[in-house]
Short mmCIF file of N, CA and C in Angstrom, two decimals:
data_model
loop_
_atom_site.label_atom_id
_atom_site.label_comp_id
_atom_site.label_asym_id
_atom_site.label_seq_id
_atom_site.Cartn_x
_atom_site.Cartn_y
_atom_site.Cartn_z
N UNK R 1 5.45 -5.66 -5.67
CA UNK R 1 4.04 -5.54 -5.88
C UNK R 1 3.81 -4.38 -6.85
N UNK R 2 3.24 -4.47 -7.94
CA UNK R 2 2.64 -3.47 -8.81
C UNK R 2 1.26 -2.94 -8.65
N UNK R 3 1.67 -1.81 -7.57
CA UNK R 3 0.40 -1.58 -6.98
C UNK R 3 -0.20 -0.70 -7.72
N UNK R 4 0.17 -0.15 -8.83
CA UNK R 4 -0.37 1.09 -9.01
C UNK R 4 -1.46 -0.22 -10.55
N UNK R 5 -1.34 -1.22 -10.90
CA UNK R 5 -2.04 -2.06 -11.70
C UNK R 5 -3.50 -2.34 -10.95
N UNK R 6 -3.31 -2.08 -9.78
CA UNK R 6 -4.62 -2.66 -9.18
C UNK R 6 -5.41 -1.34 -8.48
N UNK R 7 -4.81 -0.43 -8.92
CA UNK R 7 -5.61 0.88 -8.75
C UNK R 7 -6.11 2.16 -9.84
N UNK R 8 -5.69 1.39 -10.58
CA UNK R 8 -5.77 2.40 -11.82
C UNK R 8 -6.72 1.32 -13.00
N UNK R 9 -8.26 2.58 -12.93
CA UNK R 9 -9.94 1.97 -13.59
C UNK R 9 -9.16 1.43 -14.96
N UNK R 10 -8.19 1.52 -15.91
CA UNK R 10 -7.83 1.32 -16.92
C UNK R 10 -7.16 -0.01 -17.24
N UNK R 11 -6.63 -0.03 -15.97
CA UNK R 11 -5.82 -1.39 -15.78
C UNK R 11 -7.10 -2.39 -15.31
N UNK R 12 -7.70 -1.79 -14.30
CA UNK R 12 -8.62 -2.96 -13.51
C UNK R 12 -10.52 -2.11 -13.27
N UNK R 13 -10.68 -2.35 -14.63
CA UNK R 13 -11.87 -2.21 -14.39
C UNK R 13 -12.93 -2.41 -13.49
N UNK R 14 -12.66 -2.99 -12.29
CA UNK R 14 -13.85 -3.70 -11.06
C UNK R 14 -13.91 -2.32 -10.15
N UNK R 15 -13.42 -1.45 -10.70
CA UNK R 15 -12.46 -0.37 -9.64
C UNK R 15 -13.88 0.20 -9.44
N UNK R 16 -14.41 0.48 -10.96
CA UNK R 16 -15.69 1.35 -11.20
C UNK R 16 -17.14 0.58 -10.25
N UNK R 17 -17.02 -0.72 -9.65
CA UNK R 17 -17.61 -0.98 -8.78
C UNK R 17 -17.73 -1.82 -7.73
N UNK R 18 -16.65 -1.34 -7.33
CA UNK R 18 -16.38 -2.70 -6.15
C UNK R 18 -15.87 -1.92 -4.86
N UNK R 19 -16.15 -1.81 -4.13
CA UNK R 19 -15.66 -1.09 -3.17
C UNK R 19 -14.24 -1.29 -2.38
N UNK R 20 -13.61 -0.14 -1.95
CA UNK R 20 -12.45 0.05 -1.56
C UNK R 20 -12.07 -1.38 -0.38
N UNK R 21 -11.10 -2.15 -0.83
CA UNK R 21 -11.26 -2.94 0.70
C UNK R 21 -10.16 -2.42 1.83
N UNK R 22 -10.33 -2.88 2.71
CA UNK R 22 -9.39 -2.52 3.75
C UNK R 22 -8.43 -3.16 3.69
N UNK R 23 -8.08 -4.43 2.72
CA UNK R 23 -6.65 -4.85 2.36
C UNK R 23 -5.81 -3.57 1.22
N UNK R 24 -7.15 -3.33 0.30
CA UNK R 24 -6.52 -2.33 -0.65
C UNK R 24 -5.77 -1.05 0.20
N UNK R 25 -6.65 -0.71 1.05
CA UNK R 25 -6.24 0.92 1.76
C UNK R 25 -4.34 0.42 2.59
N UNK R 26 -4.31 -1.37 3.60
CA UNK R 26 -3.40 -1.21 3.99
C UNK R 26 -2.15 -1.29 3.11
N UNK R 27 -2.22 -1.58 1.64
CA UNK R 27 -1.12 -1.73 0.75
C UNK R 27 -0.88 -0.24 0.38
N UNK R 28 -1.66 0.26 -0.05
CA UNK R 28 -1.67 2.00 -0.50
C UNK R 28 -0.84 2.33 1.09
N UNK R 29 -1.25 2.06 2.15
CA UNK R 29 -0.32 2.46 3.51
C UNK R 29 0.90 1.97 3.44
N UNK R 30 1.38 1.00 3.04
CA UNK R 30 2.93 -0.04 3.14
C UNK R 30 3.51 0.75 2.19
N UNK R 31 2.89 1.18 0.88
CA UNK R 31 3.56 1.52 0.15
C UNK R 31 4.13 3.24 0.30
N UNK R 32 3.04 3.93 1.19
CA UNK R 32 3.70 5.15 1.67
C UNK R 32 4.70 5.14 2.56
N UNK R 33 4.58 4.36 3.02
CA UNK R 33 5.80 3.90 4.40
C UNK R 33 7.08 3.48 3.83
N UNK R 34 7.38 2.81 2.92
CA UNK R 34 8.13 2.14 1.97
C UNK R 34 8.74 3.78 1.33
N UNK R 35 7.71 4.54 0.95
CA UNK R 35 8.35 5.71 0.15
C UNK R 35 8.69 6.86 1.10
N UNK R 36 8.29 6.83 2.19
CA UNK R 36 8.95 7.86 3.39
C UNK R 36 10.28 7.23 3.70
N UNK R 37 10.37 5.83 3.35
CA UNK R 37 11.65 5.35 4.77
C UNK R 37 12.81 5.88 3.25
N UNK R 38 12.66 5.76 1.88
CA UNK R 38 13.27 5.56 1.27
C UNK R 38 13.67 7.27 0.63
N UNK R 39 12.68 8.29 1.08
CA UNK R 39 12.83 9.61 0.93
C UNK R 39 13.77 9.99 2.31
N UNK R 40 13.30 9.65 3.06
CA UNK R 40 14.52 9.64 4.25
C UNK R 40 16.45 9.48 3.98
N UNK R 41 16.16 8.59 3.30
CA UNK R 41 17.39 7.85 3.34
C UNK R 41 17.83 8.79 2.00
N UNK R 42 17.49 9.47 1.11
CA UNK R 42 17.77 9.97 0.40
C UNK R 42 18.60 11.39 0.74
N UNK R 43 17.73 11.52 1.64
CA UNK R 43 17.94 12.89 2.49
C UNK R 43 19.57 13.04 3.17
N UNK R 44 19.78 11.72 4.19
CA UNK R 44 20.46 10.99 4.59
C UNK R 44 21.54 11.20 3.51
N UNK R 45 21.81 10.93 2.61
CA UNK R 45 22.68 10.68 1.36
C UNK R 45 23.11 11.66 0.93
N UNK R 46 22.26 12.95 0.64
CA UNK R 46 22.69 14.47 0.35
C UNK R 46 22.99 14.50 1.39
N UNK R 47 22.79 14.62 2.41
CA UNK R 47 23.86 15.35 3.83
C UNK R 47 25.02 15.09 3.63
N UNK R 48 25.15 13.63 3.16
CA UNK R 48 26.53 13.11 2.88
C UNK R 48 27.43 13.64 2.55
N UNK R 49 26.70 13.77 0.79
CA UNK R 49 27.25 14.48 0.39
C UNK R 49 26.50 15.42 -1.24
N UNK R 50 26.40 16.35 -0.79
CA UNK R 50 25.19 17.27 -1.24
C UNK R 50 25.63 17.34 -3.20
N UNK R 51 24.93 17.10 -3.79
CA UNK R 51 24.78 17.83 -5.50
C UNK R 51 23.91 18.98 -5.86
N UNK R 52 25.12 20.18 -5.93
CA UNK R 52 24.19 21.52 -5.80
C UNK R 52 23.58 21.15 -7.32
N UNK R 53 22.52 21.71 -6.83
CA UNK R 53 21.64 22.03 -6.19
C UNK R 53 20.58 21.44 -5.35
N UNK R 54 20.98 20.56 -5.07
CA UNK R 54 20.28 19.68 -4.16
C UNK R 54 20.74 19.08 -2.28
N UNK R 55 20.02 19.95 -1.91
CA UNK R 55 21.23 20.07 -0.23
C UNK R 55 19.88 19.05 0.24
N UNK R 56 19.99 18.73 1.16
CA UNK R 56 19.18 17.83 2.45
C UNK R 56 17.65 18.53 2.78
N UNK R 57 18.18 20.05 3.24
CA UNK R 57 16.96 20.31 3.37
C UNK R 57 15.67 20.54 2.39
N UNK R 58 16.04 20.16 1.24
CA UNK R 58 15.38 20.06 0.06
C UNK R 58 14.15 18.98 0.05
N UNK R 59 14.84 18.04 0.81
CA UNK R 59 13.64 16.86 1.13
C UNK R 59 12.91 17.02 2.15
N UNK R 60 12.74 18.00 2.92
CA UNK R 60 12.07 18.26 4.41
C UNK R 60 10.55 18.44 4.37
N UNK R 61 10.50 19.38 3.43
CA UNK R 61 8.95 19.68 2.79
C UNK R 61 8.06 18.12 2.30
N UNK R 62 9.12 17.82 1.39
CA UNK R 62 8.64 15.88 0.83
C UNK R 62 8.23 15.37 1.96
N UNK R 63 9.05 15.28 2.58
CA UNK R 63 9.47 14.34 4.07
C UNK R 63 8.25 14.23 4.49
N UNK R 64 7.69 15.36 4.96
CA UNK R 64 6.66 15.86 5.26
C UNK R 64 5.18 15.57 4.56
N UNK R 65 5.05 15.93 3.37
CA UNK R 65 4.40 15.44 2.88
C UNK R 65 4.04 13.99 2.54
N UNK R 66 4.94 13.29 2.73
CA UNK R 66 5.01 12.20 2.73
C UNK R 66 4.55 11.09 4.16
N UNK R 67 5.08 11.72 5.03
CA UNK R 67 4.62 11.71 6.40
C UNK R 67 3.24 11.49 6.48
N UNK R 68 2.55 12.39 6.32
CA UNK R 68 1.06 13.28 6.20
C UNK R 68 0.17 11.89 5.53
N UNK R 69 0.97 11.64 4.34
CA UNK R 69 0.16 10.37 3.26
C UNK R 69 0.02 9.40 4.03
N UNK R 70 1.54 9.31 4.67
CA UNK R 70 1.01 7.86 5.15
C UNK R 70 0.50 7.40 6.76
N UNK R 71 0.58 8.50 7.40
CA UNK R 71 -0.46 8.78 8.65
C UNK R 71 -1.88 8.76 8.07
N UNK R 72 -2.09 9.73 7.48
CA UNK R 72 -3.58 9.87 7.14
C UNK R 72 -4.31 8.54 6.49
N UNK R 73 -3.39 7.73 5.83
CA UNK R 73 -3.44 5.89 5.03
C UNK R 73 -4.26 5.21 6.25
N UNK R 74 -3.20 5.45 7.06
CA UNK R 74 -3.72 4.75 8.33
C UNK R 74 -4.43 5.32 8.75
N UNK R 75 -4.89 5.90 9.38
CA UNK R 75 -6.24 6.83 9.46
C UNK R 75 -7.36 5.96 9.03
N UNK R 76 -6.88 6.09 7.57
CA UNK R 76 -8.44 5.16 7.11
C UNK R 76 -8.22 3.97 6.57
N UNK R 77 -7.37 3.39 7.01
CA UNK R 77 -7.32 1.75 7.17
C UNK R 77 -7.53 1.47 8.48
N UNK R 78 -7.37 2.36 9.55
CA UNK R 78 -8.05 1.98 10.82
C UNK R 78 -9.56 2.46 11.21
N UNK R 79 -9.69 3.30 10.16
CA UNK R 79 -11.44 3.46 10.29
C UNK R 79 -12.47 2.04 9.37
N UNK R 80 -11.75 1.62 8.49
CA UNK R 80 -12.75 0.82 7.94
C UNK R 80 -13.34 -0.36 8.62
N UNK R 81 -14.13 -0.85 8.47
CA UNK R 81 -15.00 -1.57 9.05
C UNK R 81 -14.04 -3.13 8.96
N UNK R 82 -13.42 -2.86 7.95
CA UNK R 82 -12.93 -4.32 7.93
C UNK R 82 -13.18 -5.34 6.54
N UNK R 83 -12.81 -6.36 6.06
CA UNK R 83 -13.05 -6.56 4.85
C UNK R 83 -13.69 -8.26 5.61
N UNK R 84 -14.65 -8.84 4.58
CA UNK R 84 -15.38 -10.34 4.64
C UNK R 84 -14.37 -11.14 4.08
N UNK R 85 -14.83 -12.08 4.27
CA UNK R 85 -14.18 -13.61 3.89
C UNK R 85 -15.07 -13.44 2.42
N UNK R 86 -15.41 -12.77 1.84
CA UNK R 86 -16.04 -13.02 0.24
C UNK R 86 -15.11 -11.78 -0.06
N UNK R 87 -14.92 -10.75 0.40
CA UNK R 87 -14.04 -9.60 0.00
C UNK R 87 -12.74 -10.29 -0.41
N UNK R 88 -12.18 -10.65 0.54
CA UNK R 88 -10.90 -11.57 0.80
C UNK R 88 -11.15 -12.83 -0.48
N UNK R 89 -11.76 -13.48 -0.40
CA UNK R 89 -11.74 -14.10 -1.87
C UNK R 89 -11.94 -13.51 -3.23
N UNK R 90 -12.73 -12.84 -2.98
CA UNK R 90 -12.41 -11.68 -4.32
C UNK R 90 -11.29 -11.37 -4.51
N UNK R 91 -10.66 -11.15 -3.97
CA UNK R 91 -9.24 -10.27 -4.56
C UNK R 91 -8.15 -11.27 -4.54
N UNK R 92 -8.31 -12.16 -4.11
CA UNK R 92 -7.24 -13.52 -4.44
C UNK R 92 -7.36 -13.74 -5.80
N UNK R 93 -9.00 -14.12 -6.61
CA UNK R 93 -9.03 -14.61 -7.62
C UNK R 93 -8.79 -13.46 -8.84
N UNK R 94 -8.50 -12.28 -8.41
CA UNK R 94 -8.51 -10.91 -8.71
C UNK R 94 -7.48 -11.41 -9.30
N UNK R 95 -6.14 -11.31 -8.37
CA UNK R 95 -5.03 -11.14 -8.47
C UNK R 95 -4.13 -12.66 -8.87
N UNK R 96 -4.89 -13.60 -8.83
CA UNK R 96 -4.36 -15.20 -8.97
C UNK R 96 -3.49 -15.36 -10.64
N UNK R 97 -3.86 -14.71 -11.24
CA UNK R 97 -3.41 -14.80 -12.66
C UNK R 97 -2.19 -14.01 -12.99
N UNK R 98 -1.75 -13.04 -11.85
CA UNK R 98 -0.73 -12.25 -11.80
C UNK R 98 0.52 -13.41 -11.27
N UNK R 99 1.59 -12.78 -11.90
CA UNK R 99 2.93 -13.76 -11.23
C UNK R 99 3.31 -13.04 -10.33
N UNK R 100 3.84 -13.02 -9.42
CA UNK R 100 5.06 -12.38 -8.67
C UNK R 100 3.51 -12.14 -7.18
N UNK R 101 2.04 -13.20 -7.33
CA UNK R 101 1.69 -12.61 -5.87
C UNK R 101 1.45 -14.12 -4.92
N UNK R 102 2.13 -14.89 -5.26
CA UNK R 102 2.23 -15.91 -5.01
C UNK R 102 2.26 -16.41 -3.34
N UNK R 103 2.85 -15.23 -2.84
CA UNK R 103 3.73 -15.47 -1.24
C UNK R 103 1.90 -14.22 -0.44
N UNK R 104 2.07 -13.27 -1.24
CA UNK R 104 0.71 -12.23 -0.94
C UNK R 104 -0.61 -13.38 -0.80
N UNK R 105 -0.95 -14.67 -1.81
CA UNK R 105 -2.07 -14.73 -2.04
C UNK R 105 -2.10 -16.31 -0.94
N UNK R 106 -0.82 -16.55 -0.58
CA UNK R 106 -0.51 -17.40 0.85
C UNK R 106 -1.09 -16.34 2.09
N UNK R 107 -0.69 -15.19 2.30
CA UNK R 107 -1.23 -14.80 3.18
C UNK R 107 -2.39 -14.22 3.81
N UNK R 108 -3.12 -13.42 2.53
CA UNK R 108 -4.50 -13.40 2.56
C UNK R 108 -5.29 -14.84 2.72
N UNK R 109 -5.01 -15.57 2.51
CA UNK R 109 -5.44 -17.05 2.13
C UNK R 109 -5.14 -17.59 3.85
N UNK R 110 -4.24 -17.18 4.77
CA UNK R 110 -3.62 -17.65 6.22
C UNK R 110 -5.07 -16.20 6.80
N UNK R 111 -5.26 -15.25 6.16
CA UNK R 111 -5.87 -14.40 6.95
C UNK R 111 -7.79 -15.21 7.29
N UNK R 112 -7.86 -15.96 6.09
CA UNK R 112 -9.26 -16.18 5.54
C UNK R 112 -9.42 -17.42 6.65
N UNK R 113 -8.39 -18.30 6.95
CA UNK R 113 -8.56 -19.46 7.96
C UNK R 113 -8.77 -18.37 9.24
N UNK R 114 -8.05 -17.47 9.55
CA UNK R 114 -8.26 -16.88 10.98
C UNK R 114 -9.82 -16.40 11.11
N UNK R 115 -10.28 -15.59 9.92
CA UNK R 115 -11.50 -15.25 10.73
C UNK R 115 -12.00 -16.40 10.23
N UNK R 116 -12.51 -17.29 9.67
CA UNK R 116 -12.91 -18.55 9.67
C UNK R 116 -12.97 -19.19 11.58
N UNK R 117 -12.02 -18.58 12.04
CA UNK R 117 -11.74 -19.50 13.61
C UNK R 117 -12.47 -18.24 14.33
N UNK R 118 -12.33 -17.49 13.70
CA UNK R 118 -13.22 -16.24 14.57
C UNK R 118 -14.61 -16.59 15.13
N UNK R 119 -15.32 -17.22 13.59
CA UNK R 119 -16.84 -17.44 13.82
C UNK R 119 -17.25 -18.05 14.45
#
């Protein structure tokens, strides 16, 4: 996923008025999670075996910070109200012209039948 294309006003102009959805906030979350598990494992790897100047505890502070991002993600992907079945189609047709979201725009698309059964 090229997430940073669908967050950056230059790439995707709608940015300047469309409001944040709560699908957008949980990808910005996957993707901190994705970069903690993978700063971890890095960490993991210098212990191994360390390149001075670079020992393990070097990543602890990151770690951390990284931590922080993606707790706080969730935070406010669990505060939002939630996104509509017009939100949810918006950003399908957003993203429909992109290659590689093919399997993504199956599942938003499986999300749109559920609350559909909601109503």
């Amino acid at each position: 996923m090229d997430i940073y294309w669908f967050f950056h006003p230059h790439h995707n102009p709608r940015l300047h008025s469309t409001a944040l959805r709560q699908q957008e906030l949980g990808e910005l979350e996957q993707a901190a999670t994705e970069l903690l598990k993978s700063l971890t494992r890095a960490r993991q790897r210098a212990a191994r075996k360390p390149v001075p100047p670079l020992f393990p505890e070097h990543f602890d502070d990151v770690i951390k910070a990284a931590r922080f991002i993606s707790e706080s993600l969730k935070t406010l992907c669990d505060a939002h109200p939630g996104d509509s079945k017009e939100a949810l189609i918006n950003l399908i047709k957003e993203r429909s012209d992109f290659s590689g979201w093919e399997a993504w725009s199956s599942l938003v698309k499986e999300q749109l039948v559920e609350i559909g059964k909601e109503k």
